[in-house]
mmCIF file of C-alpha atoms in Angstrom:
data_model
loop_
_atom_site.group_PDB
_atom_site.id
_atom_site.type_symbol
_atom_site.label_atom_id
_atom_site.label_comp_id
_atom_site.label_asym_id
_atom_site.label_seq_id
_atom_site.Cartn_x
_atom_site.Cartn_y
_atom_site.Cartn_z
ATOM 1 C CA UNK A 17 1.724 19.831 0.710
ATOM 2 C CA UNK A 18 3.850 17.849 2.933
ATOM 3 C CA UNK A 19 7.361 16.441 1.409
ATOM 4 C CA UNK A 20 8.984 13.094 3.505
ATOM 5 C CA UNK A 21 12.312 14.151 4.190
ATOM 6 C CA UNK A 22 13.376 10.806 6.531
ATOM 7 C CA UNK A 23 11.362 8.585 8.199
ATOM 8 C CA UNK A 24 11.466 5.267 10.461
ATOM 9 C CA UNK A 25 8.472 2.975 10.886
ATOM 10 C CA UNK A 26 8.021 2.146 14.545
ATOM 11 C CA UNK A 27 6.749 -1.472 14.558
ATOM 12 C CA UNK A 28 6.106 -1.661 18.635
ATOM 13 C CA UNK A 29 3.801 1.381 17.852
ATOM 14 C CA UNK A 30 2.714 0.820 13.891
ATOM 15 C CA UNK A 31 3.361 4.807 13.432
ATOM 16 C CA UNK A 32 5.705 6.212 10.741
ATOM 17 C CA UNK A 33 7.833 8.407 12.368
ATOM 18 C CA UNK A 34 8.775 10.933 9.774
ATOM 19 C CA UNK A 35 10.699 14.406 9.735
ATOM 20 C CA UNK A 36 8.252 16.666 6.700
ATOM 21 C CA UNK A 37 8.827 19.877 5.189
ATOM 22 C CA UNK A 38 5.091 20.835 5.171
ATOM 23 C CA UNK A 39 5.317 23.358 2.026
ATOM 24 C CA UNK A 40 2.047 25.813 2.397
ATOM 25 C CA UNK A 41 0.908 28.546 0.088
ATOM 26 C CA UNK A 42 -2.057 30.713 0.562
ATOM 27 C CA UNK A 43 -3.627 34.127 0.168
ATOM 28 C CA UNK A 44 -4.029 36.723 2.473
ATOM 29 C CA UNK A 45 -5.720 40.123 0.971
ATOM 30 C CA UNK A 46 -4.619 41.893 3.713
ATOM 31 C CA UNK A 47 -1.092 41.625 3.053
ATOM 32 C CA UNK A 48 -1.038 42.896 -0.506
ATOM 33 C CA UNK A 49 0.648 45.988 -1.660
ATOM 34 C CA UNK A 50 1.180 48.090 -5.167
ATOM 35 C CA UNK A 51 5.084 47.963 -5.803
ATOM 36 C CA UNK A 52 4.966 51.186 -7.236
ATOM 37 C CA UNK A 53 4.258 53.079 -3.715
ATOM 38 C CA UNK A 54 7.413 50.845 -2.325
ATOM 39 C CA UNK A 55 10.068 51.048 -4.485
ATOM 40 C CA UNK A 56 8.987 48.693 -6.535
ATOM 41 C CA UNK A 57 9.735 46.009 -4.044
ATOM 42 C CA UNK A 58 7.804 42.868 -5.084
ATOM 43 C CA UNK A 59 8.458 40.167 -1.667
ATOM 44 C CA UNK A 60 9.941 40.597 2.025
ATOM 45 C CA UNK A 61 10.457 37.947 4.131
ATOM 46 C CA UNK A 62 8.709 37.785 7.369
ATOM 47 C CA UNK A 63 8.882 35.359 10.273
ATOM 48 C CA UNK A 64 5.465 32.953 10.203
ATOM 49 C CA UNK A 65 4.617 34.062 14.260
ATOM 50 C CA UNK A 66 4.151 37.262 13.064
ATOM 51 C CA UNK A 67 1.583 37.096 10.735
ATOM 52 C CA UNK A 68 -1.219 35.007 10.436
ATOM 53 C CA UNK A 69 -0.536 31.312 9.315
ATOM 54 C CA UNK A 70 -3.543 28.400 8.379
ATOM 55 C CA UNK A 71 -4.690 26.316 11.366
ATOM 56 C CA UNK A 72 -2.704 23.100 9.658
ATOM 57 C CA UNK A 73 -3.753 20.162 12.255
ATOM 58 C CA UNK A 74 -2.463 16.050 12.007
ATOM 59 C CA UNK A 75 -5.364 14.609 12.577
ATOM 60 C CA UNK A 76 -3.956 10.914 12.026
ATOM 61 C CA UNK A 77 -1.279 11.871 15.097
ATOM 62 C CA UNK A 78 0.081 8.808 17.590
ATOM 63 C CA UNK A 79 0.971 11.688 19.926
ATOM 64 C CA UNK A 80 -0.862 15.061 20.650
ATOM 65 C CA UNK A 81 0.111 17.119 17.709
ATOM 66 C CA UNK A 82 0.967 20.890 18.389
ATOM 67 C CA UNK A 83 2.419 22.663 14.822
ATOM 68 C CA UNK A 84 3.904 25.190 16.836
ATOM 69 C CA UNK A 85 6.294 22.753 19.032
ATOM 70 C CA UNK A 86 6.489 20.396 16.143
ATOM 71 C CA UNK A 87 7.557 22.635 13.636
ATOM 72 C CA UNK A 88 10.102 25.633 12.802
ATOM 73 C CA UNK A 89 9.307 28.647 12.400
ATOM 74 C CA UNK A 90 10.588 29.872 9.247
ATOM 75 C CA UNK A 91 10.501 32.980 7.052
ATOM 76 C CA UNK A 92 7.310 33.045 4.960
ATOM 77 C CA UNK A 93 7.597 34.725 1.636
ATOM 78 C CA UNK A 94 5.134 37.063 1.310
ATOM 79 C CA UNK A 95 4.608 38.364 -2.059
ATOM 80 C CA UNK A 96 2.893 41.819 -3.291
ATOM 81 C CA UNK A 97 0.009 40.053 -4.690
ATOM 82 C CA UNK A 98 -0.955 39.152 -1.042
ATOM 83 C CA UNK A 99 0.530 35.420 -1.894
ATOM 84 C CA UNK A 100 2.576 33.795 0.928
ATOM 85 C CA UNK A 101 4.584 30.280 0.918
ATOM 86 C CA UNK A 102 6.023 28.940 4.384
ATOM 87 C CA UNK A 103 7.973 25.766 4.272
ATOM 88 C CA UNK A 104 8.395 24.802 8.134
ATOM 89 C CA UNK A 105 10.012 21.796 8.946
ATOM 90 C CA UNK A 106 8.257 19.478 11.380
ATOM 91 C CA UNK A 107 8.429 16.358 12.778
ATOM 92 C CA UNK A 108 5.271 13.934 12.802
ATOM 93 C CA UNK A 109 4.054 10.743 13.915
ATOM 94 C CA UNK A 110 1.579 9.406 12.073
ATOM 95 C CA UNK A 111 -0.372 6.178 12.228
ATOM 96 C CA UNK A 112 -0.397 3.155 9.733
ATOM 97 C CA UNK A 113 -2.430 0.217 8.935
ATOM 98 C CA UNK A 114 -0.547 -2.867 10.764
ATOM 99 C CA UNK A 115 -0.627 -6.121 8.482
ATOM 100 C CA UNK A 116 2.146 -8.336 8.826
ATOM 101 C CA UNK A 117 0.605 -11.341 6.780
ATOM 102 C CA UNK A 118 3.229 -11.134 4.655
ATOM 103 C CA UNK A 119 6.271 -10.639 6.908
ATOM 104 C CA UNK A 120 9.017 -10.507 6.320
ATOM 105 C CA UNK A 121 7.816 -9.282 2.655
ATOM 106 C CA UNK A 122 5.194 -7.159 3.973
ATOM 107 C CA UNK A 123 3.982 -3.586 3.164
ATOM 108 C CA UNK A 124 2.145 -0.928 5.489
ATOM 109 C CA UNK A 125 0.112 2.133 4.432
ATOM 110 C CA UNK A 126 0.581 5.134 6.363
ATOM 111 C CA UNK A 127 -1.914 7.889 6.697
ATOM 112 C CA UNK A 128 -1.426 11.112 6.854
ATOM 113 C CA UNK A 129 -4.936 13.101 7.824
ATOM 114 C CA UNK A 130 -4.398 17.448 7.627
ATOM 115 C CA UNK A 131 -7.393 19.729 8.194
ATOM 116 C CA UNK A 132 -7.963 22.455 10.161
ATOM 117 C CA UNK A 133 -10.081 21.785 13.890
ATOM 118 C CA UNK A 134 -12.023 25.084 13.735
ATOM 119 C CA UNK A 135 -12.035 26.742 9.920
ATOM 120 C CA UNK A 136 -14.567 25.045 7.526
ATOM 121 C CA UNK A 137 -14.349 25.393 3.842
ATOM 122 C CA UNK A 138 -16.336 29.046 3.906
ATOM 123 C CA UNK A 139 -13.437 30.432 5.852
ATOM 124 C CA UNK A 140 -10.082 28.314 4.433
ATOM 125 C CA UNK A 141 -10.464 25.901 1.841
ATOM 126 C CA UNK A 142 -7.566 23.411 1.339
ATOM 127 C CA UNK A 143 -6.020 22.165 -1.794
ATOM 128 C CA UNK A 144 -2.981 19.521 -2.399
ATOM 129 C CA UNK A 145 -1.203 18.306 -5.970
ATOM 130 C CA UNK A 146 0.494 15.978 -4.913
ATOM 131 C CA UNK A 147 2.508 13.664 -2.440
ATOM 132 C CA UNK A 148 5.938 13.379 -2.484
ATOM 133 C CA UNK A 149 9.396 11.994 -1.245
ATOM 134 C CA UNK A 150 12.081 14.762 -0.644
ATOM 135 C CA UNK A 151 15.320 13.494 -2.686
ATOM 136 C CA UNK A 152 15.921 9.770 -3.678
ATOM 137 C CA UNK A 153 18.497 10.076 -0.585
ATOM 138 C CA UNK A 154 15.611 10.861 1.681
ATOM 139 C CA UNK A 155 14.160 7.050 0.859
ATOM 140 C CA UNK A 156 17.496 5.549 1.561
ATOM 141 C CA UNK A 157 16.196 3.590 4.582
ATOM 142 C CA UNK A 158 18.238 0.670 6.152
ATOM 143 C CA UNK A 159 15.318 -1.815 6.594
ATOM 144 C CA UNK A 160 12.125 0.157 4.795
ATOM 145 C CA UNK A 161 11.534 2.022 1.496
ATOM 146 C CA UNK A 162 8.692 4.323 0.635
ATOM 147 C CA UNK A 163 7.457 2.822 -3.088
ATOM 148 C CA UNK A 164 4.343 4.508 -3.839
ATOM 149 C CA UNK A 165 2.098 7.404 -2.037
ATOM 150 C CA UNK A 166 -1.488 9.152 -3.007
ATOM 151 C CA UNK A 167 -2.970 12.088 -1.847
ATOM 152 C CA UNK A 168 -6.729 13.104 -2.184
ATOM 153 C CA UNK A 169 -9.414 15.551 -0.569
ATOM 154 C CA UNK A 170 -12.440 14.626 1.812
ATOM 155 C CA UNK A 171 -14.789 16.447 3.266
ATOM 156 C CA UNK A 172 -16.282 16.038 6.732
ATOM 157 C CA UNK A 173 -20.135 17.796 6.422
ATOM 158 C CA UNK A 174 -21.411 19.044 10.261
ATOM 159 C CA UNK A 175 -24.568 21.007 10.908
ATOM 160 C CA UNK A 176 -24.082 22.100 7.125
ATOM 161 C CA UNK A 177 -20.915 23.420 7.121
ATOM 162 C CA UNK A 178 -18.264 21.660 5.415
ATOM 163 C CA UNK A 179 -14.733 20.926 7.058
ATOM 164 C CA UNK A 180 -12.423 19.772 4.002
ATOM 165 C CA UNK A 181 -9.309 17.482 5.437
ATOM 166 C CA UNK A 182 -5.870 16.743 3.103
ATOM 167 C CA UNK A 183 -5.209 12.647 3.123
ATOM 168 C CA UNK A 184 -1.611 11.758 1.812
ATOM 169 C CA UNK A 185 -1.085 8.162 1.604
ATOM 170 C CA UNK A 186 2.299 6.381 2.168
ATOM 171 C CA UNK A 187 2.928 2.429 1.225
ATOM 172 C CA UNK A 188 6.156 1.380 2.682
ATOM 173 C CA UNK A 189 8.116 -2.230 2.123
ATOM 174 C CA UNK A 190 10.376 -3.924 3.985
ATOM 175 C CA UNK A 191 13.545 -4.441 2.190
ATOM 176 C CA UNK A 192 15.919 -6.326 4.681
ATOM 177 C CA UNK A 193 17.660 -9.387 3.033
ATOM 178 C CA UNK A 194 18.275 -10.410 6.229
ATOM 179 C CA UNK A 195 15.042 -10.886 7.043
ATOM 180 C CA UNK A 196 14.662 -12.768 3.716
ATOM 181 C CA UNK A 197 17.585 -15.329 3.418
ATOM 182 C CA UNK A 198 17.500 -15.545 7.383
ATOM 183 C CA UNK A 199 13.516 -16.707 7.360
ATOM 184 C CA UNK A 200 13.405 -18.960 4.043
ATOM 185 C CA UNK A 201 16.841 -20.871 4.284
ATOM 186 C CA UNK A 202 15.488 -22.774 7.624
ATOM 187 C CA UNK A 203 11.916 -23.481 5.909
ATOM 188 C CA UNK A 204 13.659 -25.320 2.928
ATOM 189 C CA UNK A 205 16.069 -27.338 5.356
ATOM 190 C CA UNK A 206 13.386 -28.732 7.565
ATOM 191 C CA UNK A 207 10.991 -29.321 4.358
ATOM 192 C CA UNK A 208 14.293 -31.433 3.142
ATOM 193 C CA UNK A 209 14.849 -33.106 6.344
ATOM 194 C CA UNK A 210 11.092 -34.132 7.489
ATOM 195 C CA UNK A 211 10.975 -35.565 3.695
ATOM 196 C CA UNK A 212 14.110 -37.313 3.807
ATOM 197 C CA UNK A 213 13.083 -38.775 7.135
ATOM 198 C CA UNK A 214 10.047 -40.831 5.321
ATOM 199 C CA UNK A 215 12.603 -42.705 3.127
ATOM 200 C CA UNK A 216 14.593 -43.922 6.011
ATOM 201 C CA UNK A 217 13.587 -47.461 8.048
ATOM 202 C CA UNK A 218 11.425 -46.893 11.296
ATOM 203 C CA UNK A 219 13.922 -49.418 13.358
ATOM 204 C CA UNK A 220 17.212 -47.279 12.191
ATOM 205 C CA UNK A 221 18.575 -45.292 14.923
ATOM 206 C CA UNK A 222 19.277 -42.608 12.420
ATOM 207 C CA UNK A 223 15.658 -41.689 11.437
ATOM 208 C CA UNK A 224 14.954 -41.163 15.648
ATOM 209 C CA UNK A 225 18.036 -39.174 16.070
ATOM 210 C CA UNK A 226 17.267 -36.802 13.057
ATOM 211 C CA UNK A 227 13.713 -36.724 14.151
ATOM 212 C CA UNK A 228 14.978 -35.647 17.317
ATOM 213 C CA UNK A 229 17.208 -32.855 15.773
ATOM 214 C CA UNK A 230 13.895 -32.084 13.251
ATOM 215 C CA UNK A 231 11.883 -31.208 16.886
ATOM 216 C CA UNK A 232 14.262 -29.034 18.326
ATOM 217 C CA UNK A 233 14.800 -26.994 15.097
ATOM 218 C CA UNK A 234 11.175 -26.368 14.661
ATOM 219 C CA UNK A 235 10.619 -25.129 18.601
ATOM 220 C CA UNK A 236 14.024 -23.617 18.468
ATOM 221 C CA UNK A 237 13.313 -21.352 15.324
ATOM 222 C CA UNK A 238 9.679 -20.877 17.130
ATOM 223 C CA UNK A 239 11.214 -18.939 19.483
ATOM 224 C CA UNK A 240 13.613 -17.032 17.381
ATOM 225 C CA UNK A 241 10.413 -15.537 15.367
ATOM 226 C CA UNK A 242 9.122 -14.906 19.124
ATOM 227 C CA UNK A 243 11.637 -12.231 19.075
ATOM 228 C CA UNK A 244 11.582 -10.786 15.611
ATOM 229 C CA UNK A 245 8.007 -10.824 14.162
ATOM 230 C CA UNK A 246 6.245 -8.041 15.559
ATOM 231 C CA UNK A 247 3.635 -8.992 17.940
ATOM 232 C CA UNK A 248 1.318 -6.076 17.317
ATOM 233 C CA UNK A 249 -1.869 -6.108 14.357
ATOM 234 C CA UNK A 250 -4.791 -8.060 13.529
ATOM 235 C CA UNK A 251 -3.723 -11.192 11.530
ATOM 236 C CA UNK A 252 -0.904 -13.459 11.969
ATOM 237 C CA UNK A 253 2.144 -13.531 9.666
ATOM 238 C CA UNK A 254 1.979 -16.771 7.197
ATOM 239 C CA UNK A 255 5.568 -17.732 8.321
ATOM 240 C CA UNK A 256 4.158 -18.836 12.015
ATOM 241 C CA UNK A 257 1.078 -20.632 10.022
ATOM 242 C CA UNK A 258 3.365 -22.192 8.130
ATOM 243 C CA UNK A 259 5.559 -23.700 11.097
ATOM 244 C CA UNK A 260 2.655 -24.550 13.109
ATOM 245 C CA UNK A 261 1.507 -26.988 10.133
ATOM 246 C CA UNK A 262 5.463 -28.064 9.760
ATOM 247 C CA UNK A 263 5.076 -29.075 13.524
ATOM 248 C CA UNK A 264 2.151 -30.884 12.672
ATOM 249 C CA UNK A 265 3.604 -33.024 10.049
ATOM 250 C CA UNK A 266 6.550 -33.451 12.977
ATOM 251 C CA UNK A 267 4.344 -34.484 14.747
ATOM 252 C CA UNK A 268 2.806 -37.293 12.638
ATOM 253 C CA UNK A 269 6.430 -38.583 11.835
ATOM 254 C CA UNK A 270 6.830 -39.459 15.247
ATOM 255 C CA UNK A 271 3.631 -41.272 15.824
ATOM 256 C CA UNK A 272 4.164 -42.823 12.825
ATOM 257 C CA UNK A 273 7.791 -43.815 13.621
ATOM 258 C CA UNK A 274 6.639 -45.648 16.640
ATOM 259 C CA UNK A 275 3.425 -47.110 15.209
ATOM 260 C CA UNK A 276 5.959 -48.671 12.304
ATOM 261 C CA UNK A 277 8.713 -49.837 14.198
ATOM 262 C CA UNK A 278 5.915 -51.865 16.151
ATOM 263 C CA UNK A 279 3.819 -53.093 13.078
ATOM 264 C CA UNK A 280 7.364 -54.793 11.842
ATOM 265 C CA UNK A 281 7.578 -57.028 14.967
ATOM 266 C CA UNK A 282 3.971 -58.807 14.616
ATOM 267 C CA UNK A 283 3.843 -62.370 13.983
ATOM 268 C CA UNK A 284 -0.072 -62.252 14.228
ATOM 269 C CA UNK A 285 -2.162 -62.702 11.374
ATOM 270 C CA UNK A 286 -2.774 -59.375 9.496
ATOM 271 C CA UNK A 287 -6.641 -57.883 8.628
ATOM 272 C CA UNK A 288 -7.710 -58.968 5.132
ATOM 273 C CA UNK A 289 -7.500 -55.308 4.240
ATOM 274 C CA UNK A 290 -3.715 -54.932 5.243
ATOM 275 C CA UNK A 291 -2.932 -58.502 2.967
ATOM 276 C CA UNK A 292 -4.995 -56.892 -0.030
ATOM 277 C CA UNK A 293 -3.444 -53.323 0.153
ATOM 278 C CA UNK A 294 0.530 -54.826 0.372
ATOM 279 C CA UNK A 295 -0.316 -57.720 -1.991
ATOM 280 C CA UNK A 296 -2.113 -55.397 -4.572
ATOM 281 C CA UNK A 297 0.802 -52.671 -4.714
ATOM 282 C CA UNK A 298 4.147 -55.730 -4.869
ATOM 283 C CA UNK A 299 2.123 -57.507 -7.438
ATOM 284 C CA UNK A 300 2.450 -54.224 -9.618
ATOM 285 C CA UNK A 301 6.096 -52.704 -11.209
ATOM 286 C CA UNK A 302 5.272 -49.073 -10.610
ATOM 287 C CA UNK A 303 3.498 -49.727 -7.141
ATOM 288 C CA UNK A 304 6.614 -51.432 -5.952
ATOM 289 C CA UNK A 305 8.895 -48.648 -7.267
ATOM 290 C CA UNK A 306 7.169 -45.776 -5.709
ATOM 291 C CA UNK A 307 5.398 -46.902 -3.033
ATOM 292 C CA UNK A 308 6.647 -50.677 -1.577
ATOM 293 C CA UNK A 309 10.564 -49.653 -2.621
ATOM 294 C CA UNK A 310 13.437 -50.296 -0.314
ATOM 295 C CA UNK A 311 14.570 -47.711 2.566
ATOM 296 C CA UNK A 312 17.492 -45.392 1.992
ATOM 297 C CA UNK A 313 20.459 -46.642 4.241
ATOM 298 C CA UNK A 314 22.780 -44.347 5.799
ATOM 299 C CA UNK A 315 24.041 -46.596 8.584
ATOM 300 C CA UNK A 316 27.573 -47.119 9.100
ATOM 301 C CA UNK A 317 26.780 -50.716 10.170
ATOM 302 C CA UNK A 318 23.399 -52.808 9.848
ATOM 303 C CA UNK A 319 21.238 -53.243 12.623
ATOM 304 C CA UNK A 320 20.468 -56.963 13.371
ATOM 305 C CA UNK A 321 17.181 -55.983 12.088
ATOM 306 C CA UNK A 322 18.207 -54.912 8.812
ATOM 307 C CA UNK A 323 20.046 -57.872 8.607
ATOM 308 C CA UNK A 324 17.639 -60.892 8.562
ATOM 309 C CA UNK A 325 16.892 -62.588 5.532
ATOM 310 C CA UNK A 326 13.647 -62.435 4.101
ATOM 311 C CA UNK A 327 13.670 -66.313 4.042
ATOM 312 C CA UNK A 328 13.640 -66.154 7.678
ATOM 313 C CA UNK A 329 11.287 -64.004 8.099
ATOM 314 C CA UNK A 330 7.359 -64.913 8.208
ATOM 315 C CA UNK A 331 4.857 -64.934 5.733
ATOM 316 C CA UNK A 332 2.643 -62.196 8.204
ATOM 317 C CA UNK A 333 5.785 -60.084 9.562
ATOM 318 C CA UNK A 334 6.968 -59.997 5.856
ATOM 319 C CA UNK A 335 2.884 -58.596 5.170
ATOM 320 C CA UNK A 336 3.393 -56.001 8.155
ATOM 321 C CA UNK A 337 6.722 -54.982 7.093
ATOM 322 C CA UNK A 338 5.530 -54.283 3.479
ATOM 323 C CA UNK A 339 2.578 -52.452 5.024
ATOM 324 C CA UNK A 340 4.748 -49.791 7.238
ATOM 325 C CA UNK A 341 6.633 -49.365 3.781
ATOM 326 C CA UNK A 342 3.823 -48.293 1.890
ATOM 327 C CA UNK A 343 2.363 -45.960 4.774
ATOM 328 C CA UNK A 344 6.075 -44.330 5.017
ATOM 329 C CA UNK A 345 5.695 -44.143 0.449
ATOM 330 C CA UNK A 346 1.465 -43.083 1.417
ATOM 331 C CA UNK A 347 2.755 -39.621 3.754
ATOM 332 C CA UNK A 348 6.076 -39.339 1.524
ATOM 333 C CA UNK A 349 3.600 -38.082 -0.786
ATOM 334 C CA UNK A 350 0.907 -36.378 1.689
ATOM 335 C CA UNK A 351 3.243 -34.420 3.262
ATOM 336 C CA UNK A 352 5.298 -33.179 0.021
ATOM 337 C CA UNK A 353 1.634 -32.297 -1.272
ATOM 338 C CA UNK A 354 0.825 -30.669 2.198
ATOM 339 C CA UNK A 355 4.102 -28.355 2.120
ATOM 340 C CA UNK A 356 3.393 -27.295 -1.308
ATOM 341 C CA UNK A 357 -0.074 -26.076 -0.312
ATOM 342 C CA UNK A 358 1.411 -24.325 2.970
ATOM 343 C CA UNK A 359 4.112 -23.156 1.694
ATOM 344 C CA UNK A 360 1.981 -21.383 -1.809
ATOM 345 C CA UNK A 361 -0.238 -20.266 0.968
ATOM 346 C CA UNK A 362 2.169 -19.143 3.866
ATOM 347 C CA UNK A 363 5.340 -18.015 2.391
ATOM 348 C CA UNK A 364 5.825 -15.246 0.390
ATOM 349 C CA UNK A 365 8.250 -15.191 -2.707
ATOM 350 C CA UNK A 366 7.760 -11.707 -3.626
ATOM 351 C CA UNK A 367 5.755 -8.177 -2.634
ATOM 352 C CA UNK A 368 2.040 -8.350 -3.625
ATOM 353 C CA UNK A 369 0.187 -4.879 -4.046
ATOM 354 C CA UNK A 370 -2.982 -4.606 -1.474
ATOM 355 C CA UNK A 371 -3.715 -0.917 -1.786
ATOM 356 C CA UNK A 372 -3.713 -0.514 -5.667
ATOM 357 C CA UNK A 373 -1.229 1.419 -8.222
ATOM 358 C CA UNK A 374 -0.201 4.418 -6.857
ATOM 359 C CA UNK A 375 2.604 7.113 -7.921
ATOM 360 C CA UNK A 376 5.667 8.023 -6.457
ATOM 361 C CA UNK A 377 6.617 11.837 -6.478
ATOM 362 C CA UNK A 378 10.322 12.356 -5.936
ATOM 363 C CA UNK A 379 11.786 15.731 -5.515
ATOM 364 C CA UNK A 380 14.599 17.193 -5.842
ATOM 365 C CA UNK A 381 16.671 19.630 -4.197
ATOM 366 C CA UNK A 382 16.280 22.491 -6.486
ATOM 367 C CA UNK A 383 12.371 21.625 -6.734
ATOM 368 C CA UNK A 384 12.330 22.075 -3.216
ATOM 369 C CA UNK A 385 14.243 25.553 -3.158
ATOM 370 C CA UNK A 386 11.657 26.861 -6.113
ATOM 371 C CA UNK A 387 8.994 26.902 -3.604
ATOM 372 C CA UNK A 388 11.162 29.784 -2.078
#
């Protein structure tokens, strides 16, 4: 039964690098003895490379596993009965299942695979009750935290002989606020800005200066997650879906921004469809509030632009400039709808269980010692 003393998840390798007292108890026949013929003593201690101690192999191992570099070699406490427990401290480095979908609120299983390479069940048989966590100190990581852990018993069948094999199961989650407040506070801020930018007049200097700023943030922060998000595993973390489909919306701003500051300065008769879509929308209260409303203004000073009276102003370039309004209202809308989906999809508020309920053995110090 192996008991996680400390531990640090690797994530250039995606193996849980963990120091284990691997608590074993077994029965060897040949080491029993009636207390009466030895005054009455009932256990000796004796050191495990002298007697004969279960081929315990890490199957699951990123490195080649050898238990007798990897672990002490303690006392075993052999008992008159012909019952012996060893406790050997060893140091393991074990695989886990790299998902980072949910980054940086993501969880990883680690497996931990024990059997024996040339014993079947006829000749050692292995048992486990549980798997466990050393001391709440133990799970005292600075970034991870082991929350829940299962241990069962397969069986490998060869030629008809059975090979039984120990899994212990480890979920760990990443608990680094850091990570947290450092990823989501940028998200809402360029949500806000590339929002705020669609209430803002396509000729104001302001709207291509903060679109400007809106670019650089999103490739900027691109290339801070280059460094952070681990590039290793089979599916990409939501938070770099999510910024791809923030560039894209970027992206459309700035088309849109050029395509509107344009549409304002024709004098040309508009399509029937353009006439019918801005006359339809001013003839109406609500359409004019939410859709055909007035920019914001945050200019210091008017632009000549902003300044020309509407009596001045044509009967078609008044039609064109109503039109550019309503498209800026039109992706106000699509692109506050579009966030919400992304960012339900994309960004995660809280941990979300993939591998089921599992139980969470802590031990203490004196449980430990009662193995002795």
């Amino acid at each position: 039964m192996p008991i996680l003393m400390n531990f640090e998840f690797n994530e250039n390798t995606n193996s849980l690098d963990a120091n284990m007292l691997l608590a074993m108890e077994w029965v060897d026949e040949y080491l029993s003895w009636d207390p009466k013929d030895f005054s009455n003593i009932t256990a000796i201690p004796i050191k495990s490379d002298q007697l004969w101690v279960p081929d315990v192999q890490l199957y699951s191992s990123v490195t080649k596993f050898d238990i007798k570099i990897s672990c002490t070699n303690p006392s075993c406490y052999v008992k008159s009965d012909g019952s012996i427990v060893a406790i050997p401290s060893c140091d393991f480095s074990a695989r886990c299942e790299a998902d980072y979908s949910n980054w940086p609120l993501d969880s990883q299983k680690c497996q931990l695979l024990y059997g024996a390479w040339m014993e079947h069940a006829g000749e050692v048989d292995y048992h486990t009750r549980f798997a466990s966590v050393g001391s709440v100190q133990s799970n005292q990581n600075t970034q991870w935290q082991v929350v829940s852990s299962k241990h069962s018993r397969n069986a490998t069948i060869h030629n008809n002989v059975t090979y039984p094999t120990l899994v212990y199961d480890y979920i760990l989650e990443r608990h680094s606020s850091f990570h947290v407040v450092g990823m989501l506070t940028p998200i809402f801020l360029l949500i806000i800005l590339n929002l705020f930018l669609t209430w803002l007049d396509t000729d104001c200097l302001e709207r291509k200066l903060l679109l400007a700023i809106s670019i650089i943030c999103h490739f900027y922060f691109l290339v801070f997650l280059q460094w952070v998000v681990p590039k290793n595993g089979d599916t990409v973390p939501g938070i770099l879906l999510f910024y791809r489909n923030s560039v894209v919306v970027t992206g459309i701003l700035i088309i849109h921004t050029l395509i509107g500051s344009a549409l304002k300065r024709l004098e040309r008769t508009p399509p029937n469809m353009v006439t019918l879509a801005a006359g339809t929308v001013i003839k109406h209260k609500i359409g004019e509030l939410i859709l055909a409303g007035d920019y914001m203004t945050v200019e210091y000073k008017k632009s000549e632009t902003s300044q020309t009276k509407s009596s001045e102003l044509t009967d078609n370039n008044e039609t064109w400039t109503s039109f550019s309004r309503i498209l800026d209202r039109v992706l106000f809308l699509v692109f506050f709808a579009a966030y919400v989906v992304s960012f339900g999809m994309y960004i995660p508020l809280k941990y979300t269980s993939r591998f089921g309920e599992y139980d969470l053995t802590v031990l203490s110090y004196e449980d430990i010692n009662h193995f002795n």
